[in-house]
Amino acid sequence: MENNHIRTRLMFFLLGLVLVAFGNALSIISTAGNGLWTAAALGLAQRSGVGISLILMMIGLIVIGINLLFSEHWSWLTVSGEL
């Protein structure tokens, strides 16, 4: 019997995203330390006056672009999964 159903995987994926977002938000609010990308985005947002969400989205898109340059082949499924 296989327990690896797509519904279960999707549920845990979404739960993981919520937990990571909550943890990032708490670490930003408490200024207790952040991940590398979040800390860079926070610094850029404070210096430029642009919202942190826009900075994080731009950094993410740049990283996706760099990943595409280094990959052997790319597909829309890979791009949408990284996004």
PDB file of C-alpha atoms in Angstrom:
ATOM      1  CA  MET A   1       0.000   0.000   0.000  1.00  0.00           C
ATOM      2  CA  GLU A   2       1.448   3.333  -1.046  1.00  0.00           C
ATOM      3  CA  ASN A   3       1.080   6.303   1.325  1.00  0.00           C
ATOM      4  CA  ASN A   4       2.569   8.833  -1.092  1.00  0.00           C
ATOM      5  CA  HIS A   5      -0.657  10.428  -2.359  1.00  0.00           C
ATOM      6  CA  ILE A   6      -0.586  13.790  -4.110  1.00  0.00           C
ATOM      7  CA  ARG A   7      -3.199  15.207  -1.740  1.00  0.00           C
ATOM      8  CA  THR A   8      -1.068  14.355   1.297  1.00  0.00           C
ATOM      9  CA  ARG A   9       2.073  15.747  -0.323  1.00  0.00           C
ATOM     10  CA  LEU A  10       0.298  18.972  -1.294  1.00  0.00           C
ATOM     11  CA  MET A  11      -1.116  19.384   2.218  1.00  0.00           C
ATOM     12  CA  PHE A  12       2.314  19.038   3.828  1.00  0.00           C
ATOM     13  CA  PHE A  13       3.889  21.298   1.188  1.00  0.00           C
ATOM     14  CA  LEU A  14       1.386  24.063   1.956  1.00  0.00           C
ATOM     15  CA  LEU A  15       1.787  23.539   5.698  1.00  0.00           C
ATOM     16  CA  GLY A  16       5.558  23.837   5.281  1.00  0.00           C
ATOM     17  CA  LEU A  17       5.202  27.067   3.317  1.00  0.00           C
ATOM     18  CA  VAL A  18       3.003  28.572   6.027  1.00  0.00           C
ATOM     19  CA  LEU A  19       5.435  27.564   8.766  1.00  0.00           C
ATOM     20  CA  VAL A  20       8.441  28.974   6.903  1.00  0.00           C
ATOM     21  CA  ALA A  21       6.614  32.244   6.182  1.00  0.00           C
ATOM     22  CA  PHE A  22       5.578  32.518   9.835  1.00  0.00           C
ATOM     23  CA  GLY A  23       9.131  31.847  11.010  1.00  0.00           C
ATOM     24  CA  ASN A  24      10.576  34.423   8.607  1.00  0.00           C
ATOM     25  CA  ALA A  25       8.031  37.005   9.717  1.00  0.00           C
ATOM     26  CA  LEU A  26       8.870  36.408  13.388  1.00  0.00           C
ATOM     27  CA  SER A  27      12.601  36.639  12.761  1.00  0.00           C
ATOM     28  CA  ILE A  28      12.187  39.906  10.830  1.00  0.00           C
ATOM     29  CA  ILE A  29       9.920  41.476  13.437  1.00  0.00           C
ATOM     30  CA  SER A  30      12.132  40.460  16.352  1.00  0.00           C
ATOM     31  CA  THR A  31      15.363  41.399  14.509  1.00  0.00           C
ATOM     32  CA  ALA A  32      16.826  38.207  15.911  1.00  0.00           C
ATOM     33  CA  GLY A  33      18.429  37.201  12.651  1.00  0.00           C
ATOM     34  CA  ASN A  34      17.214  36.218   9.229  1.00  0.00           C
ATOM     35  CA  GLY A  35      18.149  34.098   6.293  1.00  0.00           C
ATOM     36  CA  LEU A  36      20.633  35.467   3.798  1.00  0.00           C
ATOM     37  CA  TRP A  37      18.065  36.545   1.193  1.00  0.00           C
ATOM     38  CA  THR A  38      15.690  38.001   3.757  1.00  0.00           C
ATOM     39  CA  ALA A  39      18.446  39.997   5.428  1.00  0.00           C
ATOM     40  CA  ALA A  40      19.629  41.328   2.066  1.00  0.00           C
ATOM     41  CA  ALA A  41      16.073  42.256   1.084  1.00  0.00           C
ATOM     42  CA  LEU A  42      15.473  43.977   4.415  1.00  0.00           C
ATOM     43  CA  GLY A  43      18.631  46.063   4.019  1.00  0.00           C
ATOM     44  CA  LEU A  44      17.787  46.982   0.414  1.00  0.00           C
ATOM     45  CA  ALA A  45      14.227  47.868   1.375  1.00  0.00           C
ATOM     46  CA  GLN A  46      15.382  50.151   4.181  1.00  0.00           C
ATOM     47  CA  ARG A  47      17.945  51.894   1.949  1.00  0.00           C
ATOM     48  CA  SER A  48      15.735  52.310  -1.103  1.00  0.00           C
ATOM     49  CA  GLY A  49      12.325  52.879   0.480  1.00  0.00           C
ATOM     50  CA  VAL A  50      10.811  50.123  -1.680  1.00  0.00           C
ATOM     51  CA  GLY A  51       8.650  47.487   0.032  1.00  0.00           C
ATOM     52  CA  ILE A  52      10.367  44.346   1.256  1.00  0.00           C
ATOM     53  CA  SER A  53       7.899  42.143  -0.616  1.00  0.00           C
ATOM     54  CA  LEU A  54       8.875  43.716  -3.932  1.00  0.00           C
ATOM     55  CA  ILE A  55      12.588  43.363  -3.128  1.00  0.00           C
ATOM     56  CA  LEU A  56      12.111  39.693  -2.163  1.00  0.00           C
ATOM     57  CA  MET A  57      10.204  39.056  -5.401  1.00  0.00           C
ATOM     58  CA  MET A  58      12.941  40.712  -7.474  1.00  0.00           C
ATOM     59  CA  ILE A  59      15.674  38.697  -5.726  1.00  0.00           C
ATOM     60  CA  GLY A  60      13.666  35.522  -6.308  1.00  0.00           C
ATOM     61  CA  LEU A  61      13.229  36.283 -10.002  1.00  0.00           C
ATOM     62  CA  ILE A  62      16.948  37.004 -10.350  1.00  0.00           C
ATOM     63  CA  VAL A  63      17.805  33.692  -8.679  1.00  0.00           C
ATOM     64  CA  ILE A  64      15.364  31.846 -10.968  1.00  0.00           C
ATOM     65  CA  GLY A  65      17.021  33.512 -13.970  1.00  0.00           C
ATOM     66  CA  ILE A  66      20.477  32.488 -12.802  1.00  0.00           C
ATOM     67  CA  ASN A  67      19.264  28.917 -12.217  1.00  0.00           C
ATOM     68  CA  LEU A  68      17.918  28.855 -15.773  1.00  0.00           C
ATOM     69  CA  LEU A  69      21.277  29.996 -17.134  1.00  0.00           C
ATOM     70  CA  PHE A  70      23.079  27.160 -15.349  1.00  0.00           C
ATOM     71  CA  SER A  71      20.569  24.408 -16.112  1.00  0.00           C
ATOM     72  CA  GLU A  72      21.087  22.045 -19.026  1.00  0.00           C
ATOM     73  CA  HIS A  73      17.507  22.436 -20.196  1.00  0.00           C
ATOM     74  CA  TRP A  74      14.524  24.264 -18.807  1.00  0.00           C
ATOM     75  CA  SER A  75      10.822  23.745 -18.748  1.00  0.00           C
ATOM     76  CA  TRP A  76       7.866  25.831 -17.698  1.00  0.00           C
ATOM     77  CA  LEU A  77       7.154  23.278 -14.964  1.00  0.00           C
ATOM     78  CA  THR A  78      10.580  23.928 -13.406  1.00  0.00           C
ATOM     79  CA  VAL A  79      10.143  27.699 -13.629  1.00  0.00           C
ATOM     80  CA  SER A  80       6.672  27.580 -12.069  1.00  0.00           C
ATOM     81  CA  GLY A  81       7.936  25.277  -9.310  1.00  0.00           C
ATOM     82  CA  GLU A  82      10.769  27.646  -8.460  1.00  0.00           C
ATOM     83  CA  LEU A  83       8.450  30.622  -8.520  1.00  0.00           C
TER      84      LEU A  83
END
